[in-house]
Amino acid sequence: MSSLDEVLSTLNEAWRGSLGPILRNAGIDRYARYALIAIGILFLITLVKKILSPIVTVFLKPLRRLKANFDEKARTELEKRDVMKQIKQMLERQEYESAAKLLESIEKQEEAAGYYVQAGDYISAAGLYESLGNLEKAAALYKDGGNNTKAGEIFLQIKDYRNAASMYEKGGFSEKAAGMYEQLGEHNKAAELYEICLADEGRRGGSSAKGFALKSGKLFEMAGAQQRAVQVYLRAGLHLEAAVAYEILRDFIKAGECYLNAGNLAKAAECFGKGGDERKSNEVLSRLYYEKRLLKEAASYSEKAGDFVRAAEILVEAEEFMSAGELYENAGQFQEAAEVFLRIGNFQRAAETFEKAGNFAMAAKMCQKAGCPTVKVGELFEKGGDYLEAGNFFLQSGLHDKALDAFQMIDPASENYKPASISIGEIFFRKGMLKLAFEKLKKCISGEPINKSNIEAYYYLGRCLESAGEAEKAKAIYGKVLSERYNFKDVKERIERL
């Protein structure tokens, strides 16, 4: 039966069933009825297609994908065969690097890595082994390829701390390497690397220098390298740590110096004492007690140290002036000693120490206050170059020749020359050398009217004239003296006698 016959048969059945009676009642002829039935059937088919189309699509999509994948795999397989042929040719030509790249492109990483190694490209091989999870091989190849940092990272991942430390050290990561060597118990190696960190930090002017020095020094100590530890500590100014290390080395003097720099005076003094330097120990103890304001004890230790000047200074501060003066004197500081003795009114000791200091003018004044003999005072003035005062004191002592020598030392240009000349005239008179006395005194007056500065010269000029028997001339001179100062010496009595 043909398809058309089947359709007509279906329409007849529909007609007989339900549509025929409806259409017959409507008065529609047979062919028109067939047409309407056909339209209805087409409508039904279209409706069914719309409903079923998404469902069919869902079922067909995976099938299409499977087909596409199959086609792709087939194509890829063909391409791989072509690539493998190229790789074989490259290997025959020993073009290992090119072969490795093609193998990598077709996802044959392990084979590619092997050929990268043959080509000497250790870094690319290492990268592939790393991606494959073969970290031991990757680390070794990074190491061989000179990528120390990457090698160190992977060695660290696989807990191979020794190789990791070595790689970080070669890569210039000294601090990381030091930390690992420290974990491994290699204290000396770790200390050396921290010392490098210290030097680098110093060049950069960083703030971690002391931290690195402390780590390095402690590790050197743990390694038994005390001397290296000391050097590191001192470089970073860690004096306290250096001092402790020196004590372990039994170098007590250097330990003392370090304790001193660290401000630990008690330990510094103790170490200097242990090292046999008692002087230094006492110096430090003096500082210690001075800081505590125990001045007498501080002075005592300075004295024990032989530093008499410092001891004296402290005693002056403590108002122990007599002891201070004696210590200044023991130290040869005579000027300071004299000033301290003068401060407490001890003129005798002041005179002695001023004389020792070469301050003869002050020594003479102190001697005078202390009631020393006038000749001693004169000698001190003479040593000090004050010839007028020296001559006057010698004159008071009746030492005319010494007085004369002193007066004659005075420079004619000096303001003291005139009073000295008058005194010389007096000495000549006392020695009976009337002519010399008269000439000297006359020269002093040199026609100058009598006044306070030359009244003494007029007086002795009168005495010379009186002694020479020239009474009238003497009286005339005495008269001038009385007119200037009525009660001057014994002038009135002498006039009466004449």
Tab-separated table of C-alpha atoms in Angstrom:
chain	number	residue	atom	x	y	z
A	1	MET	CA	0.000	0.000	0.000
A	2	SER	CA	1.284	3.454	-0.917
A	3	SER	CA	1.704	6.317	1.534
A	4	LEU	CA	-1.192	8.156	-0.060
A	5	ASP	CA	-3.454	5.148	0.408
A	6	GLU	CA	-2.439	4.992	4.071
A	7	VAL	CA	-3.337	8.654	4.575
A	8	LEU	CA	-6.708	8.226	2.854
A	9	SER	CA	-7.448	5.139	4.913
A	10	THR	CA	-6.663	7.094	8.115
A	11	LEU	CA	-8.902	9.921	7.024
A	12	ASN	CA	-11.754	7.505	6.277
A	13	GLU	CA	-11.444	5.992	9.711
A	14	ALA	CA	-11.500	9.456	11.249
A	15	TRP	CA	-14.481	10.263	9.166
A	16	ARG	CA	-16.371	7.217	10.257
A	17	GLY	CA	-15.449	7.798	13.862
A	18	SER	CA	-16.115	11.377	14.906
A	19	LEU	CA	-15.422	13.929	12.202
A	20	GLY	CA	-17.818	12.441	9.557
A	21	PRO	CA	-21.011	12.973	11.468
A	22	ILE	CA	-19.954	16.465	12.452
A	23	LEU	CA	-19.045	17.491	8.903
A	24	ARG	CA	-22.112	15.719	7.356
A	25	ASN	CA	-24.318	17.615	9.683
A	26	ALA	CA	-22.506	20.810	8.577
A	27	GLY	CA	-23.259	19.957	4.896
A	28	ILE	CA	-19.630	19.826	3.735
A	29	ASP	CA	-18.783	17.591	0.763
A	30	ARG	CA	-16.429	14.655	0.837
A	31	TYR	CA	-13.208	16.300	-0.567
A	32	ALA	CA	-13.613	19.360	1.470
A	33	ARG	CA	-13.829	17.163	4.455
A	34	TYR	CA	-10.574	15.412	3.476
A	35	ALA	CA	-8.867	18.749	3.251
A	36	LEU	CA	-9.969	19.824	6.661
A	37	ILE	CA	-8.873	16.550	8.195
A	38	ALA	CA	-5.449	16.924	6.570
A	39	ILE	CA	-5.061	20.415	7.983
A	40	GLY	CA	-5.970	19.171	11.418
A	41	ILE	CA	-3.454	16.370	11.213
A	42	LEU	CA	-0.700	18.806	10.124
A	43	PHE	CA	-1.547	21.040	13.054
A	44	LEU	CA	-1.255	18.087	15.393
A	45	ILE	CA	2.121	17.102	13.901
A	46	THR	CA	3.448	20.686	14.290
A	47	LEU	CA	2.265	20.806	17.892
A	48	VAL	CA	3.914	17.484	18.720
A	49	LYS	CA	7.184	18.608	17.079
A	50	LYS	CA	7.315	21.781	19.171
A	51	ILE	CA	6.772	19.775	22.312
A	52	LEU	CA	9.292	17.046	21.472
A	53	SER	CA	12.006	19.238	19.851
A	54	PRO	CA	13.755	20.401	23.120
A	55	ILE	CA	13.697	16.855	24.444
A	56	VAL	CA	15.265	15.555	21.272
A	57	THR	CA	17.872	18.308	21.379
A	58	VAL	CA	18.851	17.344	24.956
A	59	PHE	CA	19.323	13.748	23.906
A	60	LEU	CA	21.190	14.620	20.732
A	61	LYS	CA	23.641	17.150	22.286
A	62	PRO	CA	25.834	14.587	24.141
A	63	LEU	CA	25.851	12.469	21.035
A	64	ARG	CA	27.067	15.374	18.974
A	65	ARG	CA	29.742	16.154	21.657
A	66	LEU	CA	30.917	12.578	21.692
A	67	LYS	CA	31.187	12.686	17.945
A	68	ALA	CA	33.160	15.991	18.083
A	69	ASN	CA	35.505	14.551	20.738
A	70	PHE	CA	36.021	11.461	18.716
A	71	ASP	CA	36.818	13.564	15.674
A	72	GLU	CA	39.206	15.739	17.705
A	73	LYS	CA	40.999	12.757	19.167
A	74	ALA	CA	41.346	11.264	15.792
A	75	ARG	CA	42.757	14.499	14.451
A	76	THR	CA	45.072	14.893	17.541
A	77	GLU	CA	46.284	11.336	17.152
A	78	LEU	CA	47.168	12.048	13.567
A	79	GLU	CA	48.956	15.244	14.643
A	80	LYS	CA	50.800	13.366	17.412
A	81	ARG	CA	51.964	10.799	14.937
A	82	ASP	CA	53.260	13.640	12.790
A	83	VAL	CA	54.951	15.311	15.816
A	84	MET	CA	56.520	12.023	16.914
A	85	LYS	CA	57.923	11.647	13.424
A	86	GLN	CA	59.430	15.182	13.711
A	87	ILE	CA	60.797	14.368	17.183
A	88	LYS	CA	62.450	11.210	15.893
A	89	GLN	CA	64.116	13.203	13.125
A	90	MET	CA	65.275	15.864	15.638
A	91	LEU	CA	66.742	13.236	17.925
A	92	GLU	CA	68.593	11.692	14.998
A	93	ARG	CA	70.086	15.166	14.436
A	94	GLN	CA	70.728	15.461	18.240
A	95	GLU	CA	68.491	18.508	18.428
A	96	TYR	CA	67.515	17.656	21.992
A	97	GLU	CA	66.133	21.015	23.059
A	98	SER	CA	63.802	21.258	20.022
A	99	ALA	CA	62.688	17.675	20.586
A	100	ALA	CA	62.018	18.461	24.265
A	101	LYS	CA	59.847	21.443	23.362
A	102	LEU	CA	57.762	19.333	20.913
A	103	LEU	CA	57.387	16.578	23.496
A	104	GLU	CA	56.262	19.198	26.011
A	105	SER	CA	53.676	20.453	23.467
A	106	ILE	CA	52.131	16.973	23.271
A	107	GLU	CA	52.166	16.691	27.050
A	108	LYS	CA	54.977	14.184	27.354
A	109	GLN	CA	56.609	16.147	30.194
A	110	GLU	CA	58.811	13.452	31.669
A	111	GLU	CA	60.336	12.552	28.292
A	112	ALA	CA	60.713	16.272	27.535
A	113	ALA	CA	62.488	16.796	30.858
A	114	GLY	CA	64.982	14.051	30.025
A	115	TYR	CA	65.846	15.646	26.699
A	116	TYR	CA	66.098	19.120	28.334
A	117	VAL	CA	68.732	17.574	30.602
A	118	GLN	CA	70.572	16.161	27.581
A	119	ALA	CA	70.422	19.626	26.007
A	120	GLY	CA	71.921	21.141	29.190
A	121	ASP	CA	68.778	23.154	29.938
A	122	TYR	CA	68.529	22.117	33.594
A	123	ILE	CA	66.153	24.911	34.566
A	124	SER	CA	63.467	23.882	32.018
A	125	ALA	CA	63.891	20.251	33.048
A	126	ALA	CA	63.594	21.224	36.708
A	127	GLY	CA	60.396	23.124	36.007
A	128	LEU	CA	58.831	20.058	34.353
A	129	TYR	CA	59.868	17.733	37.174
A	130	GLU	CA	58.457	20.243	39.638
A	131	SER	CA	55.114	20.273	37.775
A	132	LEU	CA	55.155	16.456	37.818
A	133	GLY	CA	55.690	16.492	41.573
A	134	ASN	CA	59.188	15.002	41.388
A	135	LEU	CA	60.645	17.596	43.772
A	136	GLU	CA	63.913	15.737	44.503
A	137	LYS	CA	64.863	15.761	40.810
A	138	ALA	CA	63.579	19.330	40.401
A	139	ALA	CA	65.688	20.598	43.322
A	140	ALA	CA	68.803	18.815	42.061
A	141	LEU	CA	68.344	20.255	38.558
A	142	TYR	CA	67.669	23.784	39.838
A	143	LYS	CA	70.892	23.410	41.799
A	144	ASP	CA	72.806	22.209	38.689
A	145	GLY	CA	71.266	25.043	36.671
A	146	GLY	CA	72.477	27.661	39.142
A	147	ASN	CA	69.049	28.781	40.362
A	148	ASN	CA	70.123	28.548	43.984
A	149	THR	CA	67.114	30.350	45.401
A	150	LYS	CA	64.591	28.065	43.691
A	151	ALA	CA	66.647	25.022	44.587
A	152	GLY	CA	66.708	26.196	48.198
A	153	GLU	CA	62.928	26.623	48.266
A	154	ILE	CA	62.328	23.087	46.981
A	155	PHE	CA	64.960	21.508	49.226
A	156	LEU	CA	63.183	23.252	52.094
A	157	GLN	CA	59.821	21.803	50.904
A	158	ILE	CA	61.232	18.286	50.992
A	159	LYS	CA	62.889	19.013	54.359
A	160	ASP	CA	66.427	18.652	53.029
A	161	TYR	CA	67.670	21.441	55.301
A	162	ARG	CA	71.373	20.984	54.638
A	163	ASN	CA	71.028	21.410	50.869
A	164	ALA	CA	68.474	24.176	51.404
A	165	ALA	CA	70.912	26.038	53.650
A	166	SER	CA	73.717	25.598	51.130
A	167	MET	CA	71.543	26.895	48.282
A	168	TYR	CA	70.314	29.914	50.265
A	169	GLU	CA	73.902	30.679	51.214
A	170	LYS	CA	75.013	30.564	47.564
A	171	GLY	CA	71.986	32.642	46.575
A	172	GLY	CA	73.005	35.399	48.984
A	173	PHE	CA	70.200	34.773	51.492
A	174	SER	CA	72.570	34.651	54.432
A	175	GLU	CA	69.978	35.121	57.157
A	176	LYS	CA	67.800	32.229	55.914
A	177	ALA	CA	70.844	30.018	55.482
A	178	ALA	CA	72.089	30.913	58.958
A	179	GLY	CA	68.747	29.979	60.489
A	180	MET	CA	68.863	26.548	58.829
A	181	TYR	CA	72.453	25.858	59.845
A	182	GLU	CA	71.442	26.840	63.365
A	183	GLN	CA	68.628	24.241	63.246
A	184	LEU	CA	71.133	21.675	62.011
A	185	GLY	CA	73.363	22.448	64.997
A	186	GLU	CA	76.195	23.826	62.836
A	187	HIS	CA	76.782	26.777	65.143
A	188	ASN	CA	80.064	28.000	63.693
A	189	LYS	CA	78.676	28.090	60.129
A	190	ALA	CA	75.504	29.831	61.299
A	191	ALA	CA	77.570	32.361	63.256
A	192	GLU	CA	79.704	33.180	60.203
A	193	LEU	CA	76.591	33.810	58.108
A	194	TYR	CA	75.022	36.039	60.761
A	195	GLU	CA	78.348	37.906	60.795
A	196	ILE	CA	77.915	38.497	57.035
A	197	CYS	CA	74.406	39.798	57.777
A	198	LEU	CA	75.949	42.155	60.340
A	199	ALA	CA	78.407	43.528	57.764
A	200	ASP	CA	75.638	43.963	55.148
A	201	GLU	CA	73.424	45.725	57.674
A	202	GLY	CA	76.281	48.022	58.618
A	203	ARG	CA	76.813	49.029	54.992
A	204	ARG	CA	73.100	49.730	54.592
A	205	GLY	CA	72.953	51.634	57.856
A	206	GLY	CA	70.135	49.362	59.019
A	207	SER	CA	68.822	49.004	62.545
A	208	SER	CA	69.250	45.228	62.876
A	209	ALA	CA	73.037	45.210	63.245
A	210	LYS	CA	73.022	44.568	66.987
A	211	GLY	CA	70.511	41.744	66.586
A	212	PHE	CA	72.724	39.984	64.036
A	213	ALA	CA	75.802	40.587	66.187
A	214	LEU	CA	74.073	39.085	69.205
A	215	LYS	CA	73.034	35.971	67.251
A	216	SER	CA	76.460	35.591	65.665
A	217	GLY	CA	78.331	36.111	68.928
A	218	LYS	CA	76.176	33.659	70.904
A	219	LEU	CA	76.593	30.998	68.210
A	220	PHE	CA	80.365	31.521	68.107
A	221	GLU	CA	80.359	31.061	71.874
A	222	MET	CA	78.337	27.849	71.509
A	223	ALA	CA	80.903	26.708	68.948
A	224	GLY	CA	83.686	27.474	71.438
A	225	ALA	CA	85.052	30.360	69.359
A	226	GLN	CA	85.100	32.948	72.158
A	227	GLN	CA	87.617	35.215	70.429
A	228	ARG	CA	85.449	35.431	67.296
A	229	ALA	CA	82.450	36.150	69.512
A	230	VAL	CA	84.294	39.039	71.173
A	231	GLN	CA	85.234	40.564	67.821
A	232	VAL	CA	81.602	40.476	66.673
A	233	TYR	CA	80.320	41.958	69.942
A	234	LEU	CA	82.844	44.796	69.862
A	235	ARG	CA	82.074	45.604	66.231
A	236	ALA	CA	78.447	46.182	67.190
A	237	GLY	CA	79.252	47.993	70.445
A	238	LEU	CA	77.923	45.151	72.625
A	239	HIS	CA	80.428	45.796	75.418
A	240	LEU	CA	78.607	43.858	78.106
A	241	GLU	CA	78.491	40.670	76.015
A	242	ALA	CA	82.148	41.179	75.046
A	243	ALA	CA	83.071	41.553	78.707
A	244	VAL	CA	81.417	38.239	79.610
A	245	ALA	CA	83.229	36.526	76.723
A	246	TYR	CA	86.577	37.992	77.833
A	247	GLU	CA	85.930	36.696	81.348
A	248	ILE	CA	85.454	33.205	79.933
A	249	LEU	CA	88.784	33.667	78.133
A	250	ARG	CA	90.209	34.825	81.512
A	251	ASP	CA	91.377	38.052	79.910
A	252	PHE	CA	90.264	40.089	82.907
A	253	ILE	CA	91.881	43.380	81.893
A	254	LYS	CA	89.994	43.494	78.577
A	255	ALA	CA	86.880	42.298	80.368
A	256	GLY	CA	87.294	45.207	82.768
A	257	GLU	CA	87.596	47.687	79.904
A	258	CYS	CA	84.417	46.320	78.311
A	259	TYR	CA	82.514	46.422	81.600
A	260	LEU	CA	83.744	49.995	81.986
A	261	ASN	CA	82.429	50.914	78.522
A	262	ALA	CA	79.156	49.197	79.384
A	263	GLY	CA	78.877	51.325	82.539
A	264	ASN	CA	79.142	48.399	84.956
A	265	LEU	CA	81.724	49.933	87.274
A	266	ALA	CA	81.512	47.294	90.002
A	267	LYS	CA	82.272	44.437	87.584
A	268	ALA	CA	84.951	46.512	85.860
A	269	ALA	CA	86.740	47.093	89.177
A	270	GLU	CA	86.429	43.406	90.051
A	271	CYS	CA	87.940	42.326	86.715
A	272	PHE	CA	90.796	44.823	86.890
A	273	GLY	CA	91.548	43.479	90.358
A	274	LYS	CA	91.524	39.886	89.083
A	275	GLY	CA	93.783	40.925	86.215
A	276	GLY	CA	96.307	42.395	88.650
A	277	ASP	CA	95.777	46.055	87.746
A	278	GLU	CA	95.090	47.445	91.205
A	279	ARG	CA	95.601	51.037	90.079
A	280	LYS	CA	92.869	50.742	87.457
A	281	SER	CA	90.633	48.892	89.890
A	282	ASN	CA	90.983	51.708	92.439
A	283	GLU	CA	90.327	54.347	89.767
A	284	VAL	CA	87.061	52.656	88.845
A	285	LEU	CA	86.066	52.204	92.493
A	286	SER	CA	86.690	55.918	92.985
A	287	ARG	CA	84.279	56.656	90.127
A	288	LEU	CA	81.757	54.229	91.571
A	289	TYR	CA	81.797	55.816	95.029
A	290	TYR	CA	81.831	59.323	93.564
A	291	GLU	CA	78.629	58.543	91.648
A	292	LYS	CA	77.144	57.378	94.936
A	293	ARG	CA	78.282	60.723	96.482
A	294	LEU	CA	80.475	58.903	99.005
A	295	LEU	CA	83.183	61.501	98.533
A	296	LYS	CA	85.677	60.496	101.207
A	297	GLU	CA	85.667	56.886	99.999
A	298	ALA	CA	85.994	58.076	96.398
A	299	ALA	CA	88.971	60.264	97.343
A	300	SER	CA	90.548	57.371	99.208
A	301	TYR	CA	90.402	55.094	96.156
A	302	SER	CA	91.780	57.865	93.920
A	303	GLU	CA	94.669	58.250	96.355
A	304	LYS	CA	95.261	54.478	96.297
A	305	ALA	CA	95.285	54.671	92.508
A	306	GLY	CA	98.010	57.318	92.769
A	307	ASP	CA	95.777	60.023	91.344
A	308	PHE	CA	96.413	62.582	94.070
A	309	VAL	CA	95.020	65.459	92.034
A	310	ARG	CA	91.662	63.745	91.571
A	311	ALA	CA	91.640	62.751	95.229
A	312	ALA	CA	92.331	66.376	96.189
A	313	GLU	CA	89.577	67.677	93.903
A	314	ILE	CA	87.080	65.310	95.525
A	315	LEU	CA	88.202	66.332	99.016
A	316	VAL	CA	87.770	70.010	98.145
A	317	GLU	CA	84.230	69.127	97.090
A	318	ALA	CA	83.855	67.342	100.441
A	319	GLU	CA	85.270	70.492	102.161
A	320	GLU	CA	88.192	68.503	103.566
A	321	PHE	CA	90.564	71.338	102.697
A	322	MET	CA	93.627	70.430	104.770
A	323	SER	CA	93.766	66.901	103.357
A	324	ALA	CA	93.079	68.260	99.885
A	325	GLY	CA	95.951	70.726	100.170
A	326	GLU	CA	98.353	68.004	101.282
A	327	LEU	CA	97.317	65.782	98.371
A	328	TYR	CA	97.770	68.633	95.891
A	329	GLU	CA	101.218	69.141	97.392
A	330	ASN	CA	102.022	65.406	97.084
A	331	ALA	CA	100.951	65.585	93.452
A	332	GLY	CA	103.268	68.526	92.825
A	333	GLN	CA	100.320	70.843	92.234
A	334	PHE	CA	101.762	73.521	94.516
A	335	GLN	CA	99.699	76.473	93.273
A	336	GLU	CA	96.442	74.565	93.894
A	337	ALA	CA	97.747	73.392	97.279
A	338	ALA	CA	98.656	76.954	98.276
A	339	GLU	CA	95.224	78.273	97.295
A	340	VAL	CA	93.526	75.581	99.408
A	341	PHE	CA	95.789	76.349	102.408
A	342	LEU	CA	95.060	80.056	101.947
A	343	ARG	CA	91.344	79.249	101.885
A	344	ILE	CA	91.558	77.847	105.424
A	345	GLY	CA	93.918	80.610	106.613
A	346	ASN	CA	97.006	78.412	106.961
A	347	PHE	CA	99.433	81.138	105.839
A	348	GLN	CA	102.575	79.229	106.734
A	349	ARG	CA	101.642	76.224	104.513
A	350	ALA	CA	100.347	78.620	101.878
A	351	ALA	CA	103.694	80.474	101.866
A	352	GLU	CA	105.647	77.220	101.558
A	353	THR	CA	103.540	75.915	98.675
A	354	PHE	CA	103.372	79.270	96.866
A	355	GLU	CA	107.168	79.309	97.054
A	356	LYS	CA	107.314	75.754	95.647
A	357	ALA	CA	104.948	76.858	92.875
A	358	GLY	CA	107.339	79.701	91.998
A	359	ASN	CA	104.779	82.315	92.989
A	360	PHE	CA	107.289	84.226	95.132
A	361	ALA	CA	105.254	87.412	95.443
A	362	MET	CA	102.336	85.505	96.999
A	363	ALA	CA	104.755	83.410	99.037
A	364	ALA	CA	106.300	86.600	100.439
A	365	LYS	CA	102.881	88.033	101.334
A	366	MET	CA	101.843	84.779	103.017
A	367	CYS	CA	105.193	84.674	104.816
A	368	GLN	CA	104.607	88.189	106.047
A	369	LYS	CA	101.116	87.226	107.299
A	370	ALA	CA	102.519	84.123	108.956
A	371	GLY	CA	105.022	86.291	110.854
A	372	CYS	CA	108.108	84.964	109.135
A	373	PRO	CA	111.432	86.853	109.583
A	374	THR	CA	111.690	89.966	107.421
A	375	VAL	CA	114.817	88.653	105.784
A	376	LYS	CA	112.849	85.616	104.553
A	377	VAL	CA	110.160	87.910	103.217
A	378	GLY	CA	112.804	90.001	101.504
A	379	GLU	CA	114.405	86.967	99.924
A	380	LEU	CA	111.065	85.839	98.538
A	381	PHE	CA	110.344	89.276	97.070
A	382	GLU	CA	113.833	89.269	95.597
A	383	LYS	CA	113.184	85.805	93.980
A	384	GLY	CA	109.964	87.152	92.582
A	385	GLY	CA	111.729	90.151	91.021
A	386	ASP	CA	110.106	92.728	93.301
A	387	TYR	CA	113.415	94.391	94.180
A	388	LEU	CA	111.878	97.447	95.829
A	389	GLU	CA	109.970	95.335	98.374
A	390	ALA	CA	112.955	93.016	98.794
A	391	GLY	CA	115.276	95.947	99.459
A	392	ASN	CA	112.830	97.469	101.960
A	393	PHE	CA	112.590	94.232	103.943
A	394	PHE	CA	116.373	93.778	103.869
A	395	LEU	CA	116.687	97.355	105.065
A	396	GLN	CA	114.281	96.613	107.940
A	397	SER	CA	116.459	93.622	108.809
A	398	GLY	CA	119.555	95.831	108.860
A	399	LEU	CA	121.033	94.013	105.886
A	400	HIS	CA	122.225	97.139	104.119
A	401	ASP	CA	124.373	95.439	101.535
A	402	LYS	CA	121.590	93.031	100.541
A	403	ALA	CA	119.180	95.937	100.408
A	404	LEU	CA	121.618	97.943	98.294
A	405	ASP	CA	122.019	95.014	95.854
A	406	ALA	CA	118.252	94.684	95.562
A	407	PHE	CA	117.624	98.401	95.002
A	408	GLN	CA	120.360	98.627	92.387
A	409	MET	CA	118.638	95.836	90.358
A	410	ILE	CA	115.737	98.152	89.554
A	411	ASP	CA	115.582	99.442	85.982
A	412	PRO	CA	115.885	103.268	85.672
A	413	ALA	CA	112.768	103.218	83.480
A	414	SER	CA	110.751	101.640	86.282
A	415	GLU	CA	108.417	103.683	88.478
A	416	ASN	CA	110.197	102.094	91.440
A	417	TYR	CA	113.541	103.548	90.466
A	418	LYS	CA	113.063	106.858	92.325
A	419	PRO	CA	111.978	105.378	95.696
A	420	ALA	CA	114.790	102.813	95.340
A	421	SER	CA	117.303	105.608	94.717
A	422	ILE	CA	116.116	107.408	97.857
A	423	SER	CA	116.613	104.188	99.836
A	424	ILE	CA	120.093	103.826	98.320
A	425	GLY	CA	120.878	107.341	99.488
A	426	GLU	CA	119.672	106.363	102.986
A	427	ILE	CA	121.919	103.263	102.959
A	428	PHE	CA	124.926	105.295	101.853
A	429	PHE	CA	124.167	107.697	104.698
A	430	ARG	CA	123.891	104.855	107.248
A	431	LYS	CA	127.177	103.421	106.015
A	432	GLY	CA	128.845	106.858	106.508
A	433	MET	CA	129.317	107.377	102.826
A	434	LEU	CA	128.072	110.971	103.035
A	435	LYS	CA	129.342	112.208	99.703
A	436	LEU	CA	127.759	109.313	97.777
A	437	ALA	CA	124.575	109.687	99.783
A	438	PHE	CA	124.416	113.456	99.149
A	439	GLU	CA	124.923	113.004	95.389
A	440	LYS	CA	122.341	110.243	95.137
A	441	LEU	CA	119.750	112.164	97.116
A	442	LYS	CA	120.424	115.393	95.275
A	443	LYS	CA	119.942	113.552	92.015
A	444	CYS	CA	116.645	112.158	93.254
A	445	ILE	CA	115.371	115.635	94.082
A	446	SER	CA	116.879	117.271	90.985
A	447	GLY	CA	115.430	120.685	91.820
A	448	GLU	CA	111.954	119.295	92.394
A	449	PRO	CA	109.996	121.036	95.182
A	450	ILE	CA	109.372	118.924	98.249
A	451	ASN	CA	106.329	116.656	98.067
A	452	LYS	CA	105.105	113.360	99.411
A	453	SER	CA	107.125	111.352	96.909
A	454	ASN	CA	110.497	112.959	97.712
A	455	ILE	CA	110.108	113.967	101.377
A	456	GLU	CA	112.298	111.002	102.409
A	457	ALA	CA	115.059	112.223	100.065
A	458	TYR	CA	114.855	115.745	101.573
A	459	TYR	CA	115.034	114.306	105.085
A	460	TYR	CA	118.216	112.277	104.427
A	461	LEU	CA	119.704	115.146	102.470
A	462	GLY	CA	119.273	117.218	105.642
A	463	ARG	CA	120.883	114.429	107.665
A	464	CYS	CA	123.876	114.399	105.298
A	465	LEU	CA	124.314	118.180	105.625
A	466	GLU	CA	123.919	117.946	109.415
A	467	SER	CA	126.567	115.206	109.605
A	468	ALA	CA	128.864	117.253	107.352
A	469	GLY	CA	128.639	120.191	109.841
A	470	GLU	CA	126.569	122.413	107.597
A	471	ALA	CA	123.954	123.216	110.217
A	472	GLU	CA	122.275	126.142	108.479
A	473	LYS	CA	121.826	124.273	105.242
A	474	ALA	CA	120.546	121.293	107.187
A	475	LYS	CA	118.044	123.493	109.082
A	476	ALA	CA	116.808	124.934	105.773
A	477	ILE	CA	116.176	121.433	104.416
A	478	TYR	CA	114.486	120.326	107.651
A	479	GLY	CA	112.283	123.380	107.429
A	480	LYS	CA	111.042	122.301	104.031
A	481	VAL	CA	110.280	118.857	105.438
A	482	LEU	CA	108.257	120.351	108.311
A	483	SER	CA	106.341	122.503	105.881
A	484	GLU	CA	105.320	119.374	103.978
A	485	ARG	CA	104.685	117.147	107.034
A	486	TYR	CA	105.058	118.713	110.409
A	487	ASN	CA	105.516	115.536	112.463
A	488	PHE	CA	107.785	113.737	110.027
A	489	LYS	CA	110.180	111.469	111.949
A	490	ASP	CA	112.514	113.384	114.323
A	491	VAL	CA	112.844	116.576	112.276
A	492	LYS	CA	111.612	118.970	115.041
A	493	GLU	CA	114.088	117.572	117.556
A	494	ARG	CA	116.923	117.904	115.088
A	495	ILE	CA	116.085	121.526	114.355
A	496	GLU	CA	116.010	122.265	118.081
A	497	ARG	CA	119.431	120.653	118.543
A	498	LEU	CA	120.877	122.706	115.721
